[in-house]
PDB file of C-alpha atoms in Angstrom:
ATOM      1  CA  UNK A 118      -6.738 -14.362   0.227  1.00  0.00           C
ATOM      2  CA  UNK A 119      -6.624 -10.714   0.968  1.00  0.00           C
ATOM      3  CA  UNK A 120      -3.168 -10.517   2.214  1.00  0.00           C
ATOM      4  CA  UNK A 121      -0.687  -7.505   1.210  1.00  0.00           C
ATOM      5  CA  UNK A 122       2.790  -7.894   2.850  1.00  0.00           C
ATOM      6  CA  UNK A 123       5.168  -5.291   3.213  1.00  0.00           C
ATOM      7  CA  UNK A 124       9.034  -5.329   4.136  1.00  0.00           C
ATOM      8  CA  UNK A 125      10.433  -4.742   6.589  1.00  0.00           C
ATOM      9  CA  UNK A 126       8.253  -3.620   9.370  1.00  0.00           C
ATOM     10  CA  UNK A 127      10.410  -1.003  10.890  1.00  0.00           C
ATOM     11  CA  UNK A 128      13.556   0.713   9.184  1.00  0.00           C
ATOM     12  CA  UNK A 129      16.034   3.044  10.480  1.00  0.00           C
ATOM     13  CA  UNK A 130      18.037   5.161   8.118  1.00  0.00           C
ATOM     14  CA  UNK A 131      20.298   8.374   7.955  1.00  0.00           C
ATOM     15  CA  UNK A 132      19.863  11.187   5.546  1.00  0.00           C
ATOM     16  CA  UNK A 133      22.450  10.201   3.312  1.00  0.00           C
ATOM     17  CA  UNK A 134      21.515   6.486   2.761  1.00  0.00           C
ATOM     18  CA  UNK A 135      19.662   4.366   0.039  1.00  0.00           C
ATOM     19  CA  UNK A 136      17.050   2.150   1.039  1.00  0.00           C
ATOM     20  CA  UNK A 137      14.319   0.490  -0.316  1.00  0.00           C
ATOM     21  CA  UNK A 138      10.547  -0.847   0.931  1.00  0.00           C
ATOM     22  CA  UNK A 139       8.875  -3.818  -0.632  1.00  0.00           C
ATOM     23  CA  UNK A 140       5.349  -4.748  -1.424  1.00  0.00           C
ATOM     24  CA  UNK A 141       3.982  -7.757  -2.703  1.00  0.00           C
ATOM     25  CA  UNK A 142       0.317  -9.081  -3.328  1.00  0.00           C
ATOM     26  CA  UNK A 143      -0.486 -12.818  -4.763  1.00  0.00           C
ATOM     27  CA  UNK A 144      -3.641 -11.811  -5.207  1.00  0.00           C
ATOM     28  CA  UNK A 145      -3.873 -11.211  -9.112  1.00  0.00           C
ATOM     29  CA  UNK A 146      -4.740  -7.268  -8.731  1.00  0.00           C
ATOM     30  CA  UNK A 147      -3.275  -4.916 -11.441  1.00  0.00           C
ATOM     31  CA  UNK A 148      -3.196  -2.110  -9.453  1.00  0.00           C
ATOM     32  CA  UNK A 149      -1.084  -1.189  -6.689  1.00  0.00           C
ATOM     33  CA  UNK A 150      -0.555   2.001  -4.351  1.00  0.00           C
ATOM     34  CA  UNK A 151       1.930   3.912  -1.909  1.00  0.00           C
ATOM     35  CA  UNK A 152       0.399   5.692   1.024  1.00  0.00           C
ATOM     36  CA  UNK A 153       1.931   7.667   3.511  1.00  0.00           C
ATOM     37  CA  UNK A 154       0.556   8.173   6.858  1.00  0.00           C
ATOM     38  CA  UNK A 155       1.951  10.885   9.413  1.00  0.00           C
ATOM     39  CA  UNK A 156       1.322  10.322  13.148  1.00  0.00           C
ATOM     40  CA  UNK A 157      -2.087  11.196  14.202  1.00  0.00           C
ATOM     41  CA  UNK A 158      -3.319  11.829  10.373  1.00  0.00           C
ATOM     42  CA  UNK A 159      -4.884  10.057   7.832  1.00  0.00           C
ATOM     43  CA  UNK A 160      -3.373   8.324   5.132  1.00  0.00           C
ATOM     44  CA  UNK A 161      -2.374  10.433   1.886  1.00  0.00           C
ATOM     45  CA  UNK A 162      -2.075   8.674  -1.681  1.00  0.00           C
ATOM     46  CA  UNK A 163       1.921   8.839  -3.094  1.00  0.00           C
ATOM     47  CA  UNK A 164       1.767   7.072  -6.428  1.00  0.00           C
ATOM     48  CA  UNK A 165      -0.778   4.708  -8.017  1.00  0.00           C
ATOM     49  CA  UNK A 166       0.509   1.579 -10.618  1.00  0.00           C
ATOM     50  CA  UNK A 167      -2.108   0.319 -12.904  1.00  0.00           C
ATOM     51  CA  UNK A 168      -0.960  -2.558 -15.052  1.00  0.00           C
ATOM     52  CA  UNK A 169       2.354  -1.705 -14.272  1.00  0.00           C
ATOM     53  CA  UNK A 170       2.874   1.536 -15.433  1.00  0.00           C
ATOM     54  CA  UNK A 171       2.989   5.104 -13.069  1.00  0.00           C
ATOM     55  CA  UNK A 172      -0.921   6.416 -13.323  1.00  0.00           C
ATOM     56  CA  UNK A 173      -0.717   8.889 -10.594  1.00  0.00           C
ATOM     57  CA  UNK A 174       2.346  10.707  -8.976  1.00  0.00           C
ATOM     58  CA  UNK A 175       0.909  12.868  -6.259  1.00  0.00           C
ATOM     59  CA  UNK A 176       3.505  15.482  -6.760  1.00  0.00           C
ATOM     60  CA  UNK A 177       5.822  13.598  -4.088  1.00  0.00           C
ATOM     61  CA  UNK A 178       9.343  14.824  -4.149  1.00  0.00           C
ATOM     62  CA  UNK A 179      12.138  12.980  -6.234  1.00  0.00           C
ATOM     63  CA  UNK A 180      13.470  11.224  -3.155  1.00  0.00           C
ATOM     64  CA  UNK A 181      11.095   8.867  -3.381  1.00  0.00           C
ATOM     65  CA  UNK A 182      11.007   6.546  -6.588  1.00  0.00           C
ATOM     66  CA  UNK A 183       8.105   3.997  -7.078  1.00  0.00           C
ATOM     67  CA  UNK A 184       8.863   0.985  -8.941  1.00  0.00           C
ATOM     68  CA  UNK A 185       7.024  -1.713 -10.372  1.00  0.00           C
ATOM     69  CA  UNK A 186       9.159  -4.850 -11.377  1.00  0.00           C
ATOM     70  CA  UNK A 187       5.888  -6.665 -11.894  1.00  0.00           C
ATOM     71  CA  UNK A 188       2.427  -6.980 -11.466  1.00  0.00           C
ATOM     72  CA  UNK A 189       2.630  -8.882  -8.213  1.00  0.00           C
ATOM     73  CA  UNK A 190       5.445  -6.559  -6.574  1.00  0.00           C
ATOM     74  CA  UNK A 191       5.872  -2.894  -5.847  1.00  0.00           C
ATOM     75  CA  UNK A 192       9.121  -1.321  -4.458  1.00  0.00           C
ATOM     76  CA  UNK A 193       9.679   2.667  -3.149  1.00  0.00           C
ATOM     77  CA  UNK A 194      13.215   3.397  -3.376  1.00  0.00           C
ATOM     78  CA  UNK A 195      14.299   6.245  -0.734  1.00  0.00           C
ATOM     79  CA  UNK A 196      17.474   8.627  -0.975  1.00  0.00           C
ATOM     80  CA  UNK A 197      18.176  11.782   0.691  1.00  0.00           C
ATOM     81  CA  UNK A 198      15.541  11.277   3.276  1.00  0.00           C
ATOM     82  CA  UNK A 199      15.025  14.056   5.434  1.00  0.00           C
ATOM     83  CA  UNK A 200      13.887  13.653   9.326  1.00  0.00           C
ATOM     84  CA  UNK A 201      10.072  15.129   8.283  1.00  0.00           C
ATOM     85  CA  UNK A 202       9.949  11.633   6.314  1.00  0.00           C
ATOM     86  CA  UNK A 203       9.537   9.437   8.845  1.00  0.00           C
ATOM     87  CA  UNK A 204       5.978   7.972   8.750  1.00  0.00           C
ATOM     88  CA  UNK A 205       4.016   4.958   7.928  1.00  0.00           C
ATOM     89  CA  UNK A 206       4.415   3.738   4.528  1.00  0.00           C
ATOM     90  CA  UNK A 207       1.275   1.321   3.456  1.00  0.00           C
ATOM     91  CA  UNK A 208       1.018  -0.628   0.500  1.00  0.00           C
ATOM     92  CA  UNK A 209      -2.381  -1.355  -1.242  1.00  0.00           C
ATOM     93  CA  UNK A 210      -3.266  -3.046  -4.127  1.00  0.00           C
ATOM     94  CA  UNK A 211      -6.777  -3.572  -5.901  1.00  0.00           C
ATOM     95  CA  UNK A 212      -8.357  -5.416  -8.953  1.00  0.00           C
ATOM     96  CA  UNK A 213      -8.696  -2.520 -10.991  1.00  0.00           C
ATOM     97  CA  UNK A 214     -11.974  -3.211 -11.902  1.00  0.00           C
ATOM     98  CA  UNK A 215     -15.277  -1.569 -10.397  1.00  0.00           C
ATOM     99  CA  UNK A 216     -15.438  -1.766  -7.462  1.00  0.00           C
ATOM    100  CA  UNK A 217     -12.109  -1.331  -6.699  1.00  0.00           C
ATOM    101  CA  UNK A 218     -11.563  -2.197  -3.008  1.00  0.00           C
ATOM    102  CA  UNK A 219      -8.261  -1.630  -2.149  1.00  0.00           C
ATOM    103  CA  UNK A 220      -6.595  -3.813   0.269  1.00  0.00           C
ATOM    104  CA  UNK A 221      -3.449  -2.671   2.839  1.00  0.00           C
ATOM    105  CA  UNK A 222      -0.448  -4.314   4.063  1.00  0.00           C
ATOM    106  CA  UNK A 223       0.665  -3.593   7.923  1.00  0.00           C
ATOM    107  CA  UNK A 224       3.134  -0.700   6.749  1.00  0.00           C
ATOM    108  CA  UNK A 225       6.670  -0.094   7.125  1.00  0.00           C
ATOM    109  CA  UNK A 226       7.201   2.132   9.796  1.00  0.00           C
ATOM    110  CA  UNK A 227      10.009   4.265   9.134  1.00  0.00           C
ATOM    111  CA  UNK A 228      12.508   6.491  10.976  1.00  0.00           C
ATOM    112  CA  UNK A 229      14.735   9.277   9.191  1.00  0.00           C
ATOM    113  CA  UNK A 230      17.679  10.392  11.467  1.00  0.00           C
TER     114      UNK A 230
ATOM    115  CA  UNK B  55     -10.029  17.323   0.668  1.00  0.00           C
ATOM    116  CA  UNK B  56     -12.283  14.481   1.830  1.00  0.00           C
ATOM    117  CA  UNK B  57     -15.854  14.792   0.523  1.00  0.00           C
ATOM    118  CA  UNK B  58     -16.935  13.403   3.537  1.00  0.00           C
ATOM    119  CA  UNK B  59     -17.675  14.399   6.991  1.00  0.00           C
ATOM    120  CA  UNK B  60     -17.900  12.113  10.245  1.00  0.00           C
ATOM    121  CA  UNK B  61     -17.727  13.315  13.622  1.00  0.00           C
ATOM    122  CA  UNK B  62     -14.806  13.271  15.385  1.00  0.00           C
ATOM    123  CA  UNK B  63     -15.370  10.548  17.811  1.00  0.00           C
ATOM    124  CA  UNK B  64     -18.445   8.563  19.745  1.00  0.00           C
ATOM    125  CA  UNK B  65     -18.394   5.709  22.165  1.00  0.00           C
ATOM    126  CA  UNK B  66     -20.626   2.761  23.113  1.00  0.00           C
ATOM    127  CA  UNK B  67     -20.697  -0.077  25.533  1.00  0.00           C
ATOM    128  CA  UNK B  68     -19.361  -3.652  24.640  1.00  0.00           C
ATOM    129  CA  UNK B  69     -22.166  -5.827  22.958  1.00  0.00           C
ATOM    130  CA  UNK B  70     -24.067  -2.808  22.021  1.00  0.00           C
ATOM    131  CA  UNK B  71     -25.034  -1.724  18.394  1.00  0.00           C
ATOM    132  CA  UNK B  72     -21.952   0.689  17.318  1.00  0.00           C
ATOM    133  CA  UNK B  73     -23.896   2.908  14.442  1.00  0.00           C
ATOM    134  CA  UNK B  74     -21.181   5.106  12.843  1.00  0.00           C
ATOM    135  CA  UNK B  75     -22.591   8.270  10.594  1.00  0.00           C
ATOM    136  CA  UNK B  76     -21.326   9.724   7.581  1.00  0.00           C
ATOM    137  CA  UNK B  77     -22.549  12.392   5.367  1.00  0.00           C
ATOM    138  CA  UNK B  78     -21.582  12.456   1.828  1.00  0.00           C
ATOM    139  CA  UNK B  79     -23.575  15.132   0.255  1.00  0.00           C
ATOM    140  CA  UNK B  80     -21.584  15.337  -3.038  1.00  0.00           C
ATOM    141  CA  UNK B  81     -21.114  12.062  -4.107  1.00  0.00           C
ATOM    142  CA  UNK B  82     -21.752  11.282  -7.704  1.00  0.00           C
ATOM    143  CA  UNK B  83     -23.337   8.501  -9.487  1.00  0.00           C
ATOM    144  CA  UNK B  84     -20.827   5.922  -9.925  1.00  0.00           C
ATOM    145  CA  UNK B  85     -19.046   6.617  -6.597  1.00  0.00           C
ATOM    146  CA  UNK B  86     -18.905   3.855  -3.993  1.00  0.00           C
ATOM    147  CA  UNK B  87     -19.268   4.464  -0.246  1.00  0.00           C
ATOM    148  CA  UNK B  88     -16.449   2.051   1.597  1.00  0.00           C
ATOM    149  CA  UNK B  89     -15.848   2.066   4.893  1.00  0.00           C
ATOM    150  CA  UNK B  90     -12.080   1.005   6.397  1.00  0.00           C
ATOM    151  CA  UNK B  91     -11.228   0.986   9.938  1.00  0.00           C
ATOM    152  CA  UNK B  92      -7.613   1.516  11.407  1.00  0.00           C
ATOM    153  CA  UNK B  93      -6.368   0.216  14.428  1.00  0.00           C
ATOM    154  CA  UNK B  94      -3.377   1.840  16.267  1.00  0.00           C
ATOM    155  CA  UNK B  95      -0.492   1.916  13.684  1.00  0.00           C
ATOM    156  CA  UNK B  96      -2.082  -0.930  11.652  1.00  0.00           C
ATOM    157  CA  UNK B  97      -2.717  -0.920   8.070  1.00  0.00           C
ATOM    158  CA  UNK B  98      -6.311   0.191   7.411  1.00  0.00           C
ATOM    159  CA  UNK B  99      -8.441  -2.972   7.038  1.00  0.00           C
ATOM    160  CA  UNK B 100     -11.383  -2.906   4.675  1.00  0.00           C
ATOM    161  CA  UNK B 101     -15.266  -3.523   6.099  1.00  0.00           C
ATOM    162  CA  UNK B 102     -17.714  -3.151   3.303  1.00  0.00           C
ATOM    163  CA  UNK B 103     -18.741  -0.905   0.606  1.00  0.00           C
ATOM    164  CA  UNK B 104     -21.758  -0.051  -1.118  1.00  0.00           C
ATOM    165  CA  UNK B 105     -23.360   1.953  -4.165  1.00  0.00           C
ATOM    166  CA  UNK B 106     -27.105   2.135  -3.349  1.00  0.00           C
ATOM    167  CA  UNK B 107     -28.716  -0.649  -1.657  1.00  0.00           C
ATOM    168  CA  UNK B 108     -27.704  -1.669   1.692  1.00  0.00           C
ATOM    169  CA  UNK B 109     -25.167  -4.326   1.848  1.00  0.00           C
ATOM    170  CA  UNK B 110     -24.432  -6.848   5.052  1.00  0.00           C
ATOM    171  CA  UNK B 111     -21.273  -8.989   5.399  1.00  0.00           C
ATOM    172  CA  UNK B 112     -19.154 -10.939   8.596  1.00  0.00           C
ATOM    173  CA  UNK B 113     -18.046  -7.656  10.060  1.00  0.00           C
ATOM    174  CA  UNK B 114     -20.825  -5.184   9.427  1.00  0.00           C
ATOM    175  CA  UNK B 115     -23.645  -3.732   7.852  1.00  0.00           C
ATOM    176  CA  UNK B 116     -24.171  -0.779   5.451  1.00  0.00           C
ATOM    177  CA  UNK B 117     -27.046   1.908   5.395  1.00  0.00           C
ATOM    178  CA  UNK B 118     -27.132   4.074   2.419  1.00  0.00           C
ATOM    179  CA  UNK B 119     -30.206   6.673   2.684  1.00  0.00           C
ATOM    180  CA  UNK B 120     -32.086   6.635  -0.809  1.00  0.00           C
ATOM    181  CA  UNK B 121     -30.642   9.859  -2.163  1.00  0.00           C
ATOM    182  CA  UNK B 122     -26.987   8.627  -1.135  1.00  0.00           C
ATOM    183  CA  UNK B 123     -26.038  11.379   0.482  1.00  0.00           C
ATOM    184  CA  UNK B 124     -25.694   9.985   4.059  1.00  0.00           C
ATOM    185  CA  UNK B 125     -24.583   6.522   5.053  1.00  0.00           C
ATOM    186  CA  UNK B 126     -24.202   4.619   8.319  1.00  0.00           C
ATOM    187  CA  UNK B 127     -21.990   1.565   9.375  1.00  0.00           C
ATOM    188  CA  UNK B 128     -23.263  -0.673  11.753  1.00  0.00           C
ATOM    189  CA  UNK B 129     -21.319  -2.871  13.718  1.00  0.00           C
ATOM    190  CA  UNK B 130     -24.082  -5.026  15.539  1.00  0.00           C
ATOM    191  CA  UNK B 131     -22.540  -6.042  18.448  1.00  0.00           C
ATOM    192  CA  UNK B 132     -19.234  -3.996  19.434  1.00  0.00           C
ATOM    193  CA  UNK B 133     -16.406  -5.957  21.346  1.00  0.00           C
ATOM    194  CA  UNK B 134     -13.370  -3.877  22.750  1.00  0.00           C
ATOM    195  CA  UNK B 135     -11.558  -5.000  19.920  1.00  0.00           C
ATOM    196  CA  UNK B 136     -13.541  -2.714  17.160  1.00  0.00           C
ATOM    197  CA  UNK B 137     -11.679   0.152  19.051  1.00  0.00           C
ATOM    198  CA  UNK B 138     -10.412   2.047  15.894  1.00  0.00           C
ATOM    199  CA  UNK B 139     -10.420   4.977  13.704  1.00  0.00           C
ATOM    200  CA  UNK B 140     -13.430   4.209  10.934  1.00  0.00           C
ATOM    201  CA  UNK B 141     -13.221   5.941   7.660  1.00  0.00           C
ATOM    202  CA  UNK B 142     -16.096   6.652   5.463  1.00  0.00           C
ATOM    203  CA  UNK B 143     -14.815   7.439   2.049  1.00  0.00           C
ATOM    204  CA  UNK B 144     -16.567   7.843  -1.530  1.00  0.00           C
ATOM    205  CA  UNK B 145     -14.463   6.652  -4.427  1.00  0.00           C
ATOM    206  CA  UNK B 146     -14.994   5.659  -8.375  1.00  0.00           C
ATOM    207  CA  UNK B 147     -13.174   2.985 -10.191  1.00  0.00           C
ATOM    208  CA  UNK B 148     -11.275   5.181 -13.257  1.00  0.00           C
ATOM    209  CA  UNK B 149     -11.018   2.759 -15.456  1.00  0.00           C
ATOM    210  CA  UNK B 150      -7.741   1.784 -14.487  1.00  0.00           C
ATOM    211  CA  UNK B 151      -7.621   1.915 -10.750  1.00  0.00           C
ATOM    212  CA  UNK B 152      -9.667   3.834  -8.006  1.00  0.00           C
ATOM    213  CA  UNK B 153      -8.412   6.974  -5.517  1.00  0.00           C
ATOM    214  CA  UNK B 154      -8.985   6.747  -1.893  1.00  0.00           C
ATOM    215  CA  UNK B 155      -9.155  10.538  -0.017  1.00  0.00           C
ATOM    216  CA  UNK B 156      -9.224   9.545   3.442  1.00  0.00           C
ATOM    217  CA  UNK B 157     -10.742  12.073   6.146  1.00  0.00           C
ATOM    218  CA  UNK B 158      -9.875  12.389   9.376  1.00  0.00           C
ATOM    219  CA  UNK B 159     -12.644   9.559  10.573  1.00  0.00           C
ATOM    220  CA  UNK B 160     -14.350   8.799  13.489  1.00  0.00           C
ATOM    221  CA  UNK B 161     -12.534   7.409  16.236  1.00  0.00           C
ATOM    222  CA  UNK B 162     -15.096   4.729  17.746  1.00  0.00           C
ATOM    223  CA  UNK B 163     -14.130   3.863  21.802  1.00  0.00           C
ATOM    224  CA  UNK B 164     -15.921   0.604  23.091  1.00  0.00           C
ATOM    225  CA  UNK B 165     -16.234   0.720  26.564  1.00  0.00           C
ATOM    226  CA  UNK B 166     -16.086  -2.286  28.677  1.00  0.00           C
TER     227      UNK B 166
END
């Protein structure tokens, strides 16, 4: 089983709202990733957690706040977003061992009004 | 910046083999070649990876040149459902995780 699940599938929020995206995997993977994909562009890495610790932050604005409560779960907390943050947010996981193949979830389509 | 270059687009007839090329002339010895595809508005789907040897699985074959500077993904019998953007990515495991840097990919259109 190589399934990564993401909820919700779609999210519409105002600029003053606080919301969270959720990602879950039950493959025993120890690395989890958040990517952002704007329309007609390739995915771009935002954050990486390894063994539940934040290991990479690609200079993402603080209005995006990741959290890894346990090895199976990854959240992305959103606050005071801008309309330009509207995008497909993708979660991925990998075993944290070479070769480190990443498996992606279906994504959350976020619209900021 | 992505470390790979791919043509922008290609098409092939349904039932025929699709050969998707990728150049990665600056690949390091510990970097794997990964192929993913993304069908419109879905998450990227892992297809195959390789280090030095050619690889085959139920989806595709990966041919890596001896100098590792280029590779070709082969879909042996393309179907309409194979229409997607295909990404060739080189990446190494860092000891804690891997980092995928997506380029623009190649858009494969399979025609009936």
